[in-house]
Every structure is written in structure tokens, then in C-alpha cells.
Amino acid sequence: MVQKSIGKNIQKFRKKKGYTQEQLAEMVSLSPSYLSAIERGVYQISLEPLVEIMNCLDCNSTFIR
């Protein structure tokens, strides 16, 4: 599933940057529990928050693969 792949990539790049879920969630105005669910692939992320997360994590379009 694409949403699980995206979630794993968010988690991987977040950890690489040294951010906690709480820190990243605050940066992109999401709740930590919602970000956690995205990382686990429970929820599908919409485009706007995905772009915000990618910008915070300095990622490009290969991020979503």
C-alpha cells in the first residue's frame, strides 16, 4: 500500500533529522497522534500536509516512492 510506504518514509526521514513525532507534528500543525497514524499507514495523508512535511524534512519527490 502506498500510504504505508509514505508513512515509513516520513518516519525514516524524521528520525534522520532527529525530530520526535511531537516536534514534527507541531512544525506542520498536526496532532502527534495523527502523525503517528500516518507513519503507521493507518491514515492516508492528503497533499497539503505531505508537502509541508516534505519541506520540513528537506525531501524531494523521490520521498513518496
C-alpha angles and dihedrals in degrees: 000000000000095000091058091050092050091047092051090049092050089052093046095050093041091055091044088057090047095241124144119223088253093054095048092043090054092048092056098034097247128129115255090237091054091049089049091053090050091051090050092049094244094121128037111232120228123230101258098056090040091057091047091051092047090052092050091049094043092238131152133210094286084072092081096057 
